[in-house]
XYZ file of C-alpha atoms in Angstrom:
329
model
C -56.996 46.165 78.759
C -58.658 47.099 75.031
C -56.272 49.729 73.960
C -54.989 50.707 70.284
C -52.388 52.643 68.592
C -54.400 55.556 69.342
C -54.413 55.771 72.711
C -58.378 54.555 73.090
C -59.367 52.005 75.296
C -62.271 49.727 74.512
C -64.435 49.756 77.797
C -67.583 48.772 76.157
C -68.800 45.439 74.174
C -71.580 45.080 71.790
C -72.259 41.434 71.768
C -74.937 40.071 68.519
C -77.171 37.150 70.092
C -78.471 36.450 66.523
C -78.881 37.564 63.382
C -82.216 36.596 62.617
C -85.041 39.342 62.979
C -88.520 39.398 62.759
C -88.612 42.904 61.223
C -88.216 43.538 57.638
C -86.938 47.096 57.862
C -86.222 49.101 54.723
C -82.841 50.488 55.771
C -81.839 47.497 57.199
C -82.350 44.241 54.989
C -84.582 43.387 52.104
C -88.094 42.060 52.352
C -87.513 38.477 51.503
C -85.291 38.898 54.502
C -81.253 37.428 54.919
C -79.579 34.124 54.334
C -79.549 33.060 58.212
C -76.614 31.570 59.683
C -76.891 28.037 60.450
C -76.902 26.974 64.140
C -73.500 25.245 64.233
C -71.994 28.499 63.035
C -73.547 30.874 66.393
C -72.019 30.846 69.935
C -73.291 28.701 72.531
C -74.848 30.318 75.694
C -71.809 28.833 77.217
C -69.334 30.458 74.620
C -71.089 33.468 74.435
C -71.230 33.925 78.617
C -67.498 32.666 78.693
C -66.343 35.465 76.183
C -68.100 38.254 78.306
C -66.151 36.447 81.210
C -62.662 36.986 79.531
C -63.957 40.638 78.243
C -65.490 41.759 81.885
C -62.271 39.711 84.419
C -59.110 40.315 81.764
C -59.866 42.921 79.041
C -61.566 45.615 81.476
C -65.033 45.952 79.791
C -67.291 46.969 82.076
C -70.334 48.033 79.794
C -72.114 45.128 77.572
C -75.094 45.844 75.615
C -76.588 42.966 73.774
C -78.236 43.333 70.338
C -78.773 41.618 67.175
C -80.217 41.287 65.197
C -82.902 40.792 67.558
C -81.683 39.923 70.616
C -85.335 38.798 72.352
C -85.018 35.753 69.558
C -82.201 34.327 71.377
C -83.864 31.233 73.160
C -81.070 31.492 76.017
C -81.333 35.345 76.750
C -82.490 35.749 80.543
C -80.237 32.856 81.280
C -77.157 34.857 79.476
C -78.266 38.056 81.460
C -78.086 35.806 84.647
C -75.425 34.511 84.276
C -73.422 37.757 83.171
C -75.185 39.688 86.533
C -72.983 37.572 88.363
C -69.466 38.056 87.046
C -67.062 39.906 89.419
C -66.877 42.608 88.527
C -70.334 42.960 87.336
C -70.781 44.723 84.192
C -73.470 47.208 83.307
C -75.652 45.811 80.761
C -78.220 46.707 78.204
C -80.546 45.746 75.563
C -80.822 47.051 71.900
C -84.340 45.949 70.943
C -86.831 46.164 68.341
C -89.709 46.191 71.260
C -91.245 43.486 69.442
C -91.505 40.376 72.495
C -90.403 42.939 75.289
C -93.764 42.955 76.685
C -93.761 39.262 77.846
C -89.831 39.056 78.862
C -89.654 42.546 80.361
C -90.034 41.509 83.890
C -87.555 38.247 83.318
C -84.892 40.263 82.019
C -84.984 42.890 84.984
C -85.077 39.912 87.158
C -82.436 38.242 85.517
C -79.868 41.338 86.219
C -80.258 43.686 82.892
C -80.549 47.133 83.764
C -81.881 49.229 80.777
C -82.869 49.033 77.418
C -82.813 50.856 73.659
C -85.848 50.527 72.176
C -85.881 51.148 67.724
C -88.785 53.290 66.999
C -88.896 55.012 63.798
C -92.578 56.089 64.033
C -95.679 57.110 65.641
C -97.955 56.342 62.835
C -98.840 52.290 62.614
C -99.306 52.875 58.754
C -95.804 54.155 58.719
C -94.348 51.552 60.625
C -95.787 49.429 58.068
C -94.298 50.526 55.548
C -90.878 51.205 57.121
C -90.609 47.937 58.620
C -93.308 45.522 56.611
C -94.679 44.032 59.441
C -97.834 45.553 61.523
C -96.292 45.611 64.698
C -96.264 49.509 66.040
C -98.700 48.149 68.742
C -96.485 45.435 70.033
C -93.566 47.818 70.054
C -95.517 50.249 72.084
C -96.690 47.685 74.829
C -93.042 46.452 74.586
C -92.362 50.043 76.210
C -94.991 50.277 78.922
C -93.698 46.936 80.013
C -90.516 48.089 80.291
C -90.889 51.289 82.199
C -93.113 48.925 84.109
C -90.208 46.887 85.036
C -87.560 49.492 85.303
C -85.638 48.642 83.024
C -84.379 52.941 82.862
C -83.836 54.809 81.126
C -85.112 53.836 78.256
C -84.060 55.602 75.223
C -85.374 55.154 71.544
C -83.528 54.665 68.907
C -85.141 56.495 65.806
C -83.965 57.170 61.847
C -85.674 59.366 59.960
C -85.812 58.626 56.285
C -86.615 61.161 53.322
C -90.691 60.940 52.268
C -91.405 59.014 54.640
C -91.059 60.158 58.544
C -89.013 62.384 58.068
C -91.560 65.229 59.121
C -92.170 63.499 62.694
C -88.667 64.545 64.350
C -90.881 67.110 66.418
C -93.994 65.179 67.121
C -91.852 62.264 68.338
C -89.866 63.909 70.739
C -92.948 65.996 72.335
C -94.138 61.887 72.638
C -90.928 61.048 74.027
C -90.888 64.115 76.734
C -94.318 62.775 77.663
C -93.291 59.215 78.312
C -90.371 59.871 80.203
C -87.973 58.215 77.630
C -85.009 59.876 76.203
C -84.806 59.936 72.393
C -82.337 59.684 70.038
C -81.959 60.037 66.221
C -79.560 58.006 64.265
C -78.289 59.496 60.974
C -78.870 56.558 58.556
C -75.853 54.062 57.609
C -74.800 52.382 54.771
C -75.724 48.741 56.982
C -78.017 47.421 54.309
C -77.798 44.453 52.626
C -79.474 45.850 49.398
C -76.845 48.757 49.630
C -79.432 51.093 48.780
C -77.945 53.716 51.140
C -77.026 56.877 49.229
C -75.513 59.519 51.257
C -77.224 62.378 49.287
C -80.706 61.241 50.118
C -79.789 61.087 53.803
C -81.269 62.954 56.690
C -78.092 64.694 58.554
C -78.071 66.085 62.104
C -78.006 69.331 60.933
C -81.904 68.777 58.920
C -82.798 66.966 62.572
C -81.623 69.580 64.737
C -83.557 72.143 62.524
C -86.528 70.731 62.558
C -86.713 70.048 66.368
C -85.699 74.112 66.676
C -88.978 74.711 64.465
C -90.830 73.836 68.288
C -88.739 73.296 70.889
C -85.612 75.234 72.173
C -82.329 73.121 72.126
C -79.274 73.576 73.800
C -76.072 71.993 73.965
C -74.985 69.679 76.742
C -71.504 70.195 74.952
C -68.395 67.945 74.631
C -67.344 67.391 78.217
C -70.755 66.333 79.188
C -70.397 63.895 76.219
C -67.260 61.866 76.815
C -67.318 59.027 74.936
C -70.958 58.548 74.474
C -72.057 58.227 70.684
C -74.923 60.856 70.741
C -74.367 64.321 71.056
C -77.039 65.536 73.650
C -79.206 68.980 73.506
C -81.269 70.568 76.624
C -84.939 70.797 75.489
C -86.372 74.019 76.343
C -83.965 74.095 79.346
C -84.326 70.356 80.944
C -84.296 68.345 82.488
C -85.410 66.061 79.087
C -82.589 65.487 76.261
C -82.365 64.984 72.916
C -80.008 62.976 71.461
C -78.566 62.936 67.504
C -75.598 60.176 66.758
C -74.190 62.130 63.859
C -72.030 58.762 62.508
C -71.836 60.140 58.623
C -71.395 63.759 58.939
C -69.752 64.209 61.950
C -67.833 60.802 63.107
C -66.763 60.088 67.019
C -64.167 57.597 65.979
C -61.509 59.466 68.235
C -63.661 59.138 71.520
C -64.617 55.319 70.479
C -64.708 52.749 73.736
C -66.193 49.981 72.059
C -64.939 46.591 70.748
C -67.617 44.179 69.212
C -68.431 40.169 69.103
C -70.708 39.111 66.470
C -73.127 36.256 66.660
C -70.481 33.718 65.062
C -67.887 34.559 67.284
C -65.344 37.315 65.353
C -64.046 40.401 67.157
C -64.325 43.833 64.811
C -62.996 46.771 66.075
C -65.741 48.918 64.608
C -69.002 48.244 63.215
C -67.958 49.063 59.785
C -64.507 47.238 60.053
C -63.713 44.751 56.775
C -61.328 42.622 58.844
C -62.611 40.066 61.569
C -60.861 37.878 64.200
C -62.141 34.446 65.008
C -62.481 33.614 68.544
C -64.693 31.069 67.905
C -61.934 28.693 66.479
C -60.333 29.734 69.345
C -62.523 28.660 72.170
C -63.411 25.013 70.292
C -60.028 23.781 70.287
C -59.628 24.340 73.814
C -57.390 27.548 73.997
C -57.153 29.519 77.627
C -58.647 32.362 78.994
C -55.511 34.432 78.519
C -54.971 32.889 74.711
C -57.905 34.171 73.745
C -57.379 37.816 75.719
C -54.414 38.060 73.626
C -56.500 37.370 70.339
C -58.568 39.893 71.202
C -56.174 42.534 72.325
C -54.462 42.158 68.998
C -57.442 42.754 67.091
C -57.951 46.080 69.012
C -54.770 46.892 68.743
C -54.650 47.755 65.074
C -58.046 49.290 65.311
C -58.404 52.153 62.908
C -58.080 56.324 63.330
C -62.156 56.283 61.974
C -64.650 54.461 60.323
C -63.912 56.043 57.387
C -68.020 56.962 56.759
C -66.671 60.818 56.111
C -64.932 59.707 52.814
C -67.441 60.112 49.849
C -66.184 56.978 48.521
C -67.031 55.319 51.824
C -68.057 51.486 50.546
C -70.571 49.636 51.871
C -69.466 46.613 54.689
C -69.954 43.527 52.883
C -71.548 41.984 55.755
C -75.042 43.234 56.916
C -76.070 44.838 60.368
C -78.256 41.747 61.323
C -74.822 39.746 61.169
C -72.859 42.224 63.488
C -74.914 44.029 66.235
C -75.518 47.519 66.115
C-alpha cells in the first residue's frame, strides 16, 4: 500500500504521457509554448505500462487516469490503455483531455479498455476559446465530445476555469449546455501551474463567486461531505437532480486531508502532490535493472513523507518551479 504519516492511502495515480500540448492556454503556459523534454528523458510504453504494473499488483492503486500534457499526443496511447485493461486486478482508468484528436481515437480508446474521460472546456464561445487558448479549435473540442458519448466513454465530465474579463460570465450558460448534453461539469478554481507565474490569487475566481453565479438561475444543493469521500470536487444537486455540478475549490478551500492520489510524471519521478517541490526518480530506478519490489519501496517512501496540504491556503503560497505540462494535472 500508498500510505503516509497521515493516515491517507494513495488509491489513485495520475500518470503524464507527455508534456507537449498543442494548446497554448493562458493559465497554463506562454504562447511561444515550453522547452519540451527530449525523448531520451520520457518513459517508454514499456516503462510507463511496467510502473502502472507495480502501482496496480503491489502498491494497491486501483484508479489511473492518464493526462498530460496532452495525453492523445502520446504515439503509444491505445496500446498503453491495452495493455493496462489487462492487469489483474484491472484498474479503472480515465482520460484528462483537451478534446482536441478525441474525435478520431474515441472509438480506439474504448476499444482498447479506457472507460471515461475529462474533457477541458473553458468556453462556449469559439472567439473566446481563441483567445483563452490561442488556437481556433472550439470546433474540434466539441466533435471530440460527440465522439465520445458516441463511444461511451461515460460519464464524461468537463473540466472548466473561469478567468476574470474573460468567461467568467458563462458559469450559468455552460452548465444549462452541460445539463443538455448529458455531461457533468465541473469548475476548477485557477492554480498557480503557469509557467509565466502570472497567477495572482486576488484576481482569481473562488467557489464562492461560481456558486453565486450558478444560484443567479439554477437552484443548487449540496450532495454534502459523505457523498464526497475523497473525490476532489465538491458536488451540488441542480434544481433537485438528477444532474450535478461540480466546483474543485483547491485555493480557498483545500482537500489535502481526504487526498488518495500519488503521481508519475512523464520523466519518470513520483510527487506526492501536484504542487510538491521534491521528486523521486524511478526512472533511474527501472534502467539499471532494479525489481518490482525495489522500486515499490521507492515509491512507498516517497508517499510516506507526503505532506499535511498543499500549502495553496498560505498567502505566501510560491509558485512550483516546474509547470503543469511537465506533471499531469
Amino acid at each position: 500500500m500508498l500510505v503516509d504519516t497521515y493516515g491517507r492511502r494513495a488509491t489513485d495515480l495520475r500518470v503524464s504521457l507527455t508534456d507537449r500540448c498543442n494548446l497554448r492556454c493562458t493559465y497554463c503556459m506562454p504562447e511561444e509554448g515550453l522547452q519540451w523534454l527530449a525523448k531520451p528523458d520520457l518513459l517508454s510504453d514499456d516503462e510507463t505500462v511496467r510502473l502502472i504494473r507495480v502501482a496496480v499488483t503491489l502498491l494497491g492503486v486501483t484508479d489511473v487516469r492518464f493526462t498530460g500534457g496532452e495525453p492523445l499526443l502520446r504515439p503509444g496511447l491505445t496500446g498503453i490503455v491495452e495493455r493496462c485493461a489487462a492487469l489483474d486486478p484491472r484498474p479503472r482508468m480515465s482520460l484528462t483531455t483537451n478534446g482536441i484528436g478525441l474525435a478520431r481515437t474515441a472509438a480506439a480508446l474504448k476499444d482498447a479498455g479506457l472507460d471515461r474521460v475529462n474533457v477541458s472546456l473553458d468556453t462556449l464561445r469559439p472567439e473566446v476559446f481563441h483567445r483563452l487558448t490561442r488556437r481556433d479549435r472550439h470546433h474540434d473540442v466539441i466533435h471530440g465530445l460527440e465522439a465520445a458519448r458516441a463511444a461511451g466513454l461515460t460519464p464524461i465530465k468537463i473540466n472548466t476555469v473561469l478567468m476574470p474579463g474573460v468567461n467568467d460570465d458563462e458559469a450559468p450558460e455552460l452548465l444549462a449546455w452541460a445539463i443538455a448534453e448529458g455531461y457533468e461539469l465541473r469548475f476548477i478554481e485557477q492554480m498557480p501551474l503557469d509557467a509565466q507565474h502570472g497567477w495572482k490569487r486576488d484576481g482569481m475566481i473562488t467557489a464562492d463567486a461560481i456558486i453565486a453565479s450558478l444560484s443567479s438561475r439554477f437552484t443548487l444543493t449540496p450532495e454534502g461531505e459523505q457523498r464526497r469521500g475523497a473525490a476532489p470536487a465538491e458536488r451540488w444537486l441542480v434544481d433537485g437532480g438528477p444532474h450535478r455540478v461540480g466546483v474543485i475549490a483547491s485555493v480557498t478551500r483545500p482537500f489535502c486531508a481526504a487526498c488518495d492520489r500519488t503521481r508519475l510524471t512523464a520523466d519518470g519521478q513520483v510527487r506526492s502532490c501536484l504542487f510538491a517541490r521534491e521528486e523521486t526518480d524511478l526512472r533511474a530506478a527501472l534502467r539499471s535493472g532494479a525489481p518490482d519490489e525495489e522500486i515499490a519501496d521507492l515509491w512507498r517512501l516517497a508517499m510516506w513523507g507526503k505532506k499535511a496540504g498543499s500549502g495553496l491556503d498560505d498567502p505566501s503560497f510560491l509558485q512550483p518551479d516546474r509547470p503543469m505540462s511537465a506533471i499531469g494535472g
